[in-house]
Structures are given as C-alpha cells and as structure tokens.
Coordinates of C-alpha atoms in Angstrom, one line a residue:
M1 CA -0.1 0.1 -0.1
T2 CA 1.3 3.4 -0.9
A3 CA 0.7 7.0 0.4
F4 CA -1.7 7.5 -2.6
H5 CA -4.4 5.1 -1.2
L6 CA -4.5 7.1 2.0
P7 CA -6.5 10.2 2.8
L8 CA -5.8 13.4 0.9
P9 CA -6.1 16.8 2.4
R10 CA -9.6 18.4 2.3
P11 CA -10.5 22.1 2.4
S12 CA -10.6 23.2 5.9
A13 CA -14.2 24.3 5.9
G14 CA -15.2 21.1 3.9
I15 CA -15.8 19.8 0.4
A16 CA -19.3 21.0 0.5
A17 CA -18.2 24.6 1.1
Y18 CA -15.7 24.5 -1.7
E19 CA -18.4 23.3 -4.1
A20 CA -20.8 25.8 -3.1
E21 CA -18.5 28.6 -3.6
L22 CA -17.5 27.3 -6.8
E23 CA -21.2 27.3 -7.9
L24 CA -21.5 30.9 -6.9
R25 CA -18.4 32.0 -8.7
L26 CA -19.7 30.3 -12.0
A27 CA -23.3 31.6 -11.7
T28 CA -22.2 35.3 -11.0
D29 CA -19.5 35.6 -13.9
A30 CA -20.4 34.0 -17.4
R31 CA -17.1 34.5 -18.7
C32 CA -15.7 32.4 -15.8
A33 CA -18.2 29.7 -16.4
E34 CA -17.5 29.6 -20.1
N35 CA -13.6 29.4 -19.2
Y36 CA -14.3 26.7 -16.5
A37 CA -16.2 24.5 -19.2
A38 CA -13.3 24.8 -21.6
A39 CA -10.7 24.0 -19.3
Q40 CA -12.7 20.9 -18.0
R41 CA -13.1 19.7 -21.6
A42 CA -9.5 20.0 -22.3
K43 CA -8.4 17.8 -19.3
S44 CA -9.2 14.7 -21.5
R45 CA -7.0 15.6 -24.4
R46 CA -4.1 17.6 -22.9
S47 CA -3.1 19.9 -25.8
A48 CA 0.0 22.2 -26.0
E49 CA -2.6 24.6 -27.3
V50 CA -4.8 26.2 -24.7
D51 CA -8.0 28.0 -25.5
Y52 CA -8.6 28.9 -21.9
L53 CA -7.2 30.7 -19.0
P54 CA -6.0 29.0 -15.8
T55 CA -8.7 28.0 -13.4
K56 CA -6.5 28.2 -10.4
L57 CA -3.3 30.4 -9.8
D58 CA -0.7 30.8 -7.0
I59 CA -0.1 34.4 -6.4
E60 CA 3.0 35.5 -4.3
N61 CA 2.2 38.6 -2.5
V62 CA 5.7 38.7 -0.7
S63 CA 8.9 37.0 -1.5
R64 CA 10.4 37.6 2.0
C65 CA 10.2 35.8 5.3
N66 CA 11.2 36.2 8.9
F67 CA 12.2 32.6 9.2
K68 CA 15.1 30.8 7.4
C69 CA 13.7 27.2 7.5
T70 CA 16.5 24.8 6.6
M71 CA 14.7 23.2 3.7
C72 CA 13.3 26.3 2.1
A73 CA 14.7 28.4 -0.8
V74 CA 14.3 31.6 1.3
S75 CA 17.1 30.4 3.4
T76 CA 19.3 31.0 0.5
W77 CA 18.2 34.6 -0.2
T78 CA 20.2 37.4 1.1
K79 CA 18.5 38.9 4.1
G80 CA 15.6 36.5 3.4
K81 CA 14.2 38.4 0.6
R82 CA 14.2 38.0 -3.3
A83 CA 12.1 40.9 -4.6
E84 CA 9.7 43.7 -3.6
D85 CA 6.1 43.0 -2.5
M86 CA 3.3 42.9 -5.1
T87 CA 1.2 46.0 -5.0
V88 CA -2.5 46.1 -4.3
E89 CA -3.1 47.5 -7.7
A90 CA -1.0 44.9 -9.4
F91 CA -2.8 42.2 -7.6
K92 CA -6.2 43.6 -8.7
R93 CA -5.0 44.0 -12.2
L94 CA -4.0 40.4 -12.3
I95 CA -7.3 39.2 -10.9
D96 CA -9.4 41.3 -13.3
D97 CA -7.4 40.1 -16.2
Q98 CA -7.5 36.4 -15.2
H99 CA -11.4 36.1 -15.3
G100 CA -11.1 32.4 -15.5
L101 CA -10.0 32.0 -11.8
V102 CA -12.1 30.0 -9.4
E103 CA -9.4 29.4 -6.8
I104 CA -6.0 31.2 -5.8
K105 CA -3.4 30.5 -3.2
L106 CA -2.4 33.9 -2.1
N107 CA 1.2 33.4 -0.9
G108 CA 4.5 31.8 -2.4
L109 CA 7.9 31.7 -1.0
G110 CA 7.7 34.0 1.9
E111 CA 5.5 34.9 5.0
A112 CA 2.2 36.5 3.5
L113 CA 1.4 38.4 6.6
M114 CA 4.5 40.5 6.5
Q115 CA 2.7 42.7 4.1
G116 CA 0.3 43.8 6.5
D117 CA -3.2 45.4 5.8
D118 CA -2.5 45.3 2.0
Y119 CA -2.7 41.5 2.2
F120 CA -6.1 41.5 3.8
E121 CA -7.4 44.0 1.2
M122 CA -6.0 41.7 -1.6
I123 CA -8.1 38.6 0.0
C124 CA -11.3 40.7 0.2
Y125 CA -11.0 41.7 -3.4
A126 CA -10.8 38.1 -4.6
R127 CA -13.5 37.0 -2.2
A128 CA -15.9 39.6 -3.3
K129 CA -15.8 37.8 -6.7
H130 CA -16.4 34.4 -4.9
I131 CA -12.9 33.2 -5.7
W132 CA -11.7 30.4 -3.2
V133 CA -8.7 31.9 -1.3
R134 CA -6.3 29.8 0.7
M135 CA -3.0 30.7 2.3
T136 CA -0.2 29.3 4.0
T137 CA 1.5 31.0 7.1
N138 CA 4.1 30.3 9.7
A139 CA 1.8 31.8 12.2
S140 CA 4.4 34.0 13.9
L141 CA 2.4 37.3 13.1
L142 CA -1.2 36.2 14.0
H143 CA -1.3 38.1 17.1
V144 CA 0.3 41.5 15.7
K145 CA -2.4 44.1 15.5
D146 CA -5.1 41.5 15.8
N147 CA -3.9 39.9 12.4
Y148 CA -5.9 36.6 13.3
K149 CA -9.1 38.6 13.4
K150 CA -8.3 40.6 10.2
L151 CA -7.5 37.4 8.5
I152 CA -10.8 35.7 9.3
A153 CA -12.9 39.0 8.6
S154 CA -11.2 39.1 5.0
G155 CA -13.2 36.0 4.1
V156 CA -10.2 33.7 3.5
N157 CA -11.3 30.1 3.1
E158 CA -8.4 28.2 4.1
I159 CA -5.4 28.7 6.3
D160 CA -2.5 26.3 6.4
I161 CA -0.2 26.5 9.2
S162 CA 3.3 24.7 9.3
L163 CA 3.8 22.7 12.4
D164 CA 7.3 21.1 11.8
G165 CA 7.8 19.8 15.5
A166 CA 6.1 19.0 18.7
D167 CA 8.8 20.7 20.8
A168 CA 10.8 23.8 20.9
A169 CA 14.2 22.2 20.1
T170 CA 12.9 20.2 17.1
F171 CA 10.9 23.1 15.7
E172 CA 13.3 25.9 16.1
A173 CA 16.1 23.8 14.6
I174 CA 14.1 23.4 11.3
R175 CA 12.4 26.7 11.4
V176 CA 15.3 28.9 12.1
Q177 CA 14.6 32.3 13.7
S178 CA 11.3 31.0 15.0
D179 CA 9.7 31.0 18.4
F180 CA 7.9 27.7 19.1
K181 CA 6.1 29.1 22.0
K182 CA 4.5 32.3 20.2
V183 CA 3.7 30.1 17.1
T184 CA 1.8 27.5 19.1
E185 CA 0.1 30.3 21.2
N186 CA -1.0 31.9 18.0
C187 CA -2.3 28.6 16.5
K188 CA -4.6 28.2 19.8
L189 CA -5.5 31.9 19.4
L190 CA -6.7 31.5 15.7
N191 CA -8.4 28.2 16.3
D192 CA -10.3 29.6 19.4
Y193 CA -11.6 32.5 17.7
C194 CA -12.7 30.4 14.8
A195 CA -14.6 28.0 17.2
E196 CA -16.2 31.2 18.7
Q197 CA -17.4 32.1 15.2
G198 CA -18.5 28.6 14.7
I199 CA -16.3 28.0 11.6
V200 CA -13.2 26.1 10.7
R201 CA -10.7 27.7 8.6
A202 CA -7.2 26.3 9.5
K203 CA -5.4 23.0 9.2
S204 CA -1.8 22.2 10.2
W205 CA 1.0 20.7 7.9
T206 CA 4.2 18.9 8.7
L207 CA 7.0 18.7 6.1
V208 CA 8.3 15.2 6.9
Q209 CA 12.2 15.1 7.3
K210 CA 14.8 13.2 9.6
G211 CA 14.7 16.2 11.9
N212 CA 11.1 15.8 13.1
C213 CA 10.5 12.1 12.6
G214 CA 12.3 11.3 16.0
S215 CA 14.5 8.3 16.8
A216 CA 11.8 5.7 16.5
M217 CA 10.9 6.9 13.0
V218 CA 7.3 8.0 13.4
F219 CA 7.2 8.8 17.3
G220 CA 8.0 12.5 16.6
L221 CA 5.3 12.8 14.0
M222 CA 2.8 11.1 16.3
R223 CA 3.7 13.8 19.0
I224 CA 3.0 16.4 16.3
V225 CA -0.5 14.8 15.6
R226 CA -1.4 15.1 19.3
L227 CA 0.0 18.8 19.5
A228 CA -2.1 19.8 16.6
A229 CA -5.2 18.4 18.2
Q230 CA -4.4 20.3 21.6
L231 CA -3.8 23.4 19.5
G232 CA -7.5 23.1 18.0
F233 CA -6.9 21.8 14.6
K234 CA -9.4 19.3 13.1
Q235 CA -7.0 18.2 10.3
H236 CA -3.4 17.8 10.1
V237 CA -1.6 17.0 6.7
F238 CA 1.9 15.2 6.4
S239 CA 3.8 16.3 3.4
L240 CA 5.9 13.3 2.3
S241 CA 8.0 15.0 -0.3
L242 CA 10.8 17.2 0.5
H243 CA 12.1 18.7 -2.7
D244 CA 14.7 21.4 -3.4
W245 CA 12.8 24.2 -5.3
A246 CA 15.0 23.5 -8.3
N247 CA 17.7 25.3 -6.1
P248 CA 21.2 23.7 -6.2
Q249 CA 22.1 25.2 -2.9
L250 CA 19.4 23.1 -1.2
R251 CA 19.7 19.8 -3.4
E252 CA 22.1 17.9 -1.2
H253 CA 20.8 19.2 2.2
N254 CA 17.2 18.2 1.3
A255 CA 18.2 14.9 -0.2
E256 CA 20.0 14.1 2.9
A257 CA 17.1 15.2 5.1
A258 CA 14.4 13.5 3.1
V259 CA 13.0 10.3 4.6
R260 CA 10.2 7.8 3.1
L261 CA 7.7 6.5 5.7
R262 CA 6.6 3.0 5.4
P263 CA 2.8 2.1 5.0
E264 CA 2.7 0.9 8.6
N265 CA 4.0 4.2 9.8
L266 CA 1.3 6.0 8.0
H267 CA -1.4 3.9 9.5
L268 CA 0.2 4.5 13.0
L269 CA -0.3 8.3 12.1
M270 CA -4.0 7.8 11.1
E271 CA -4.5 5.8 14.4
Q272 CA -3.1 8.7 16.3
G273 CA -5.5 11.1 14.7
E274 CA -8.5 8.8 15.6
R275 CA -7.1 8.7 19.2
Y276 CA -7.0 12.7 19.3
N277 CA -10.2 13.2 17.0
I278 CA -8.2 14.9 14.4
R279 CA -8.3 13.9 10.7
V280 CA -4.7 12.8 9.4
A281 CA -4.0 13.3 5.8
F282 CA -1.1 12.9 3.4
W283 CA 0.3 14.8 0.5
D284 CA 2.8 13.5 -1.9
V285 CA 4.4 14.2 -5.4
A286 CA 7.3 11.8 -5.7
E287 CA 5.2 9.1 -7.4
K288 CA 2.2 11.0 -8.6
F289 CA 3.2 11.7 -12.2
S290 CA 4.2 9.6 -15.2
A291 CA 4.2 9.5 -19.0
T292 CA 0.5 8.5 -19.0
N293 CA -0.4 10.6 -16.0
L294 CA 0.9 14.1 -16.6
C295 CA 1.5 16.7 -14.2
P296 CA -1.7 19.1 -14.6
W297 CA 0.1 22.3 -13.6
P298 CA 1.4 23.2 -17.1
F299 CA -2.3 23.0 -18.4
E300 CA -4.3 24.3 -15.6
R301 CA -2.5 26.7 -13.3
A302 CA 0.8 28.6 -12.6
V303 CA 2.6 30.9 -10.1
V304 CA 3.0 34.5 -10.5
T305 CA 5.7 36.0 -8.1
S306 CA 5.7 39.1 -6.2
D307 CA 7.5 40.8 -9.0
S308 CA 5.2 39.6 -11.6
R309 CA 7.1 36.9 -13.1
T310 CA 5.8 33.5 -14.3
V311 CA 6.9 30.2 -12.7
P312 CA 5.2 27.0 -14.0
C313 CA 4.5 25.4 -10.4
C314 CA 4.7 25.7 -6.8
M315 CA 7.5 23.1 -6.5
I316 CA 9.9 25.5 -8.2
G317 CA 8.4 28.9 -7.0
D318 CA 11.6 31.0 -7.5
P319 CA 11.9 32.7 -11.0
D320 CA 15.6 33.0 -10.6
Q321 CA 15.7 29.2 -10.9
F322 CA 13.2 28.7 -13.7
E323 CA 10.9 31.3 -15.5
I324 CA 8.6 31.3 -18.5
G325 CA 8.1 34.3 -20.6
K326 CA 10.6 36.5 -19.2
G327 CA 9.5 40.2 -19.5
L328 CA 6.0 39.1 -20.5
S329 CA 2.7 39.7 -18.5
F330 CA 1.2 36.5 -17.1
T331 CA -1.5 36.6 -19.7
E332 CA 1.0 36.9 -22.4
A333 CA 3.4 34.2 -21.0
W334 CA 0.4 31.7 -20.6
Q335 CA -0.3 32.0 -24.4
S336 CA 3.3 32.2 -25.5
S337 CA 5.1 29.9 -27.8
E338 CA 7.5 29.1 -24.9
Y339 CA 4.7 28.0 -22.7
K340 CA 3.3 25.8 -25.5
D341 CA 6.7 24.2 -26.0
F342 CA 6.9 23.5 -22.3
R343 CA 3.5 21.8 -22.4
Q344 CA 4.5 19.8 -25.5
S345 CA 7.7 18.6 -23.8
H346 CA 5.4 17.1 -21.2
I347 CA 3.1 15.6 -23.7
D348 CA 6.0 14.0 -25.7
G349 CA 7.6 12.5 -22.6
R350 CA 10.5 14.9 -22.9
I351 CA 10.1 15.9 -19.2
P352 CA 11.9 19.0 -18.6
Q353 CA 14.8 18.6 -16.1
V354 CA 13.4 21.2 -13.6
C355 CA 10.2 18.7 -13.6
K356 CA 11.9 15.4 -13.4
G357 CA 11.7 15.3 -9.5
C358 CA 8.0 14.9 -9.7
Y359 CA 7.9 12.2 -12.2
K360 CA 8.4 8.4 -11.8

C-alpha cells in the first residue's frame, strides 16, 4: 500500500463549502463559467494549445520571510528576501485580467502576513468575486495588530499553518529564527477565535524529514498529531516529499534530510489522529506523475511571483531558478510559444529537467 491510497487533504471548511463557492463563482460570472467549461473539456485531451485561461493560480504577495527554514529556498536569499512586494494595484489588475479563476493560493515563498493590511485587502478583493482563497502562514504574526481577526474578517477560505515539530528544540532547529512558544500560542488563538465564530478555517501541515521523525522513525510525528489536536486543529496533513525548489544550494541538504515512511508508519499516524479526534491526511508528489499521468500544472495553473514573473509550478516557486515568458505579463506568458513548447515537452515524454523530480 502506498501513500496514494491514504487520505488526501480536504478544504478546511469541507468539500461542500468549496463546491458551494465554486457554484457561486460560476453563476455570477459568465466568462468564468465559459472558461471553466473549456478547461474541463481540455482535461481529456491535454493539448499544448490552450484556448482557456487557468482556473487556479498561486499568487505570491511577498517574497520575503522572517524565518530561515533549513529546507526552504528563502534560506538561500540575502537577508531572506528576493524581490519587492506585489502592490494591491498589481494584484487587482491580475485578478481582473484572469477572469477564469475559481481558486487562488495567495502566498508563495515567503510569509504572507509580513505585508500587513494590504494583504487583507487583496483577499477581500478576490473573495468579493467568490474566488476561493487559501493561504499558508508560519503563524508568527497572527497576534500582531489582531491579524488573526483581520484574516478571518477578510473572508479567507483556508489557512494552512506549518507545524514542523512538537517541541521547541525540534521546531526551532528546522524553522530557524522561529519562536515555538509564540507560534503555538497563535495557533490556539486563531482556532479558538474560529470556534467562537462557529467556523473552521485552519489546518496544520508537517513537512516530513529526518529532523522531526524522531529516533523511533514515527514517534516525533505522532507527537505532532497530538499537539495539533491540542491546538484546536481538526485536520493535520503530512507532506511526504522534501524537494529542493530547483535550487542547487538546497539539493544536497534536502536529499540528505528526506525520509520515506513505510505504510505501517502512515497507518500509525492515522490511528493517532483517531485517538485525538483529528483527521490525518497525506500529500505527496514523488510518485504522482508519469508519461501516462501528466502533471496538471502546465495545463491548468501556474505561479505569479511578487515581481510579476511566471513560474510553471509551486514546486519551483523561484523565478531565478526557472521562469517562463521573461518580460511578459502573465496572460502573455500563458499564451506564449515558450509555454506551448513547455507543455508539448510533457506530452511527448521529454520531461523538462526542472520537472523530473515530480515524475516516476
């Protein structure tokens, strides 16, 4: 049995909530509905020629972070920053141009909440159009200026929070410059506030690696499940793939830190979740794609960075490592001959070097 037969992550608020929002989005924007239908039809034929806009997009509002996590590309950037923040105006133009969007992830390689109130304005703008918005945060700034309340008030649909250790020593060794006590306090703060509102918005994530598995392989991860439940999470996800963001500086470190859990280990984690009444799910990419099961990203979605550059997927994230359509707007890049060639290489089985880590 492999990880792919195990539970996958679900929207924090539930699948029904996601489907209801999708219906609203399609019902209130005819262009979006037409584009969505075209994109759905294209799934069965996978053509390098696309006659539709992406239905999903990762939009990086900031490319800077207050942590220097050992496995993250940000740790290789000077002073933890790659480029300037995306402005609210640039974000609104992108959303308006991309009328096919039904979902966005509003962050990239960086801590989204470092942008302050502009970030909440971006979420509100997308949510007013019934675009599903999810985001990831390290939770370090949730308490600042009542950010946890502002985040919920913005209408954000999903909040993923990184929880890479069950104690300060483990957590802070991986998530360098972090404060375990403050992060866990903020997780509880957010979840308690959501409970008061009668909603669920957050789930916790762990990027599995040697540093947090523990000496008994899975003991450290079982402790994380217990901690997540104590902090008020209803769902915890274990990410089973430690990749390198196509960054040669991280390749050796992350290859050494990576670990593959056996099926019996995964079932132990699920049983731990049942014990503490928290749903345990798994996310993996290492064996997901093949010549007959192509990665959907080139055909359905992409990443737009804070400096408005186009990257073909979130597993790369950094345009300084790989970029499509340099100097072009995203719409121009999506429809460019360069993107067409990129898609065709997947179709022909000539998997680009930058993508090979996600294929069998």
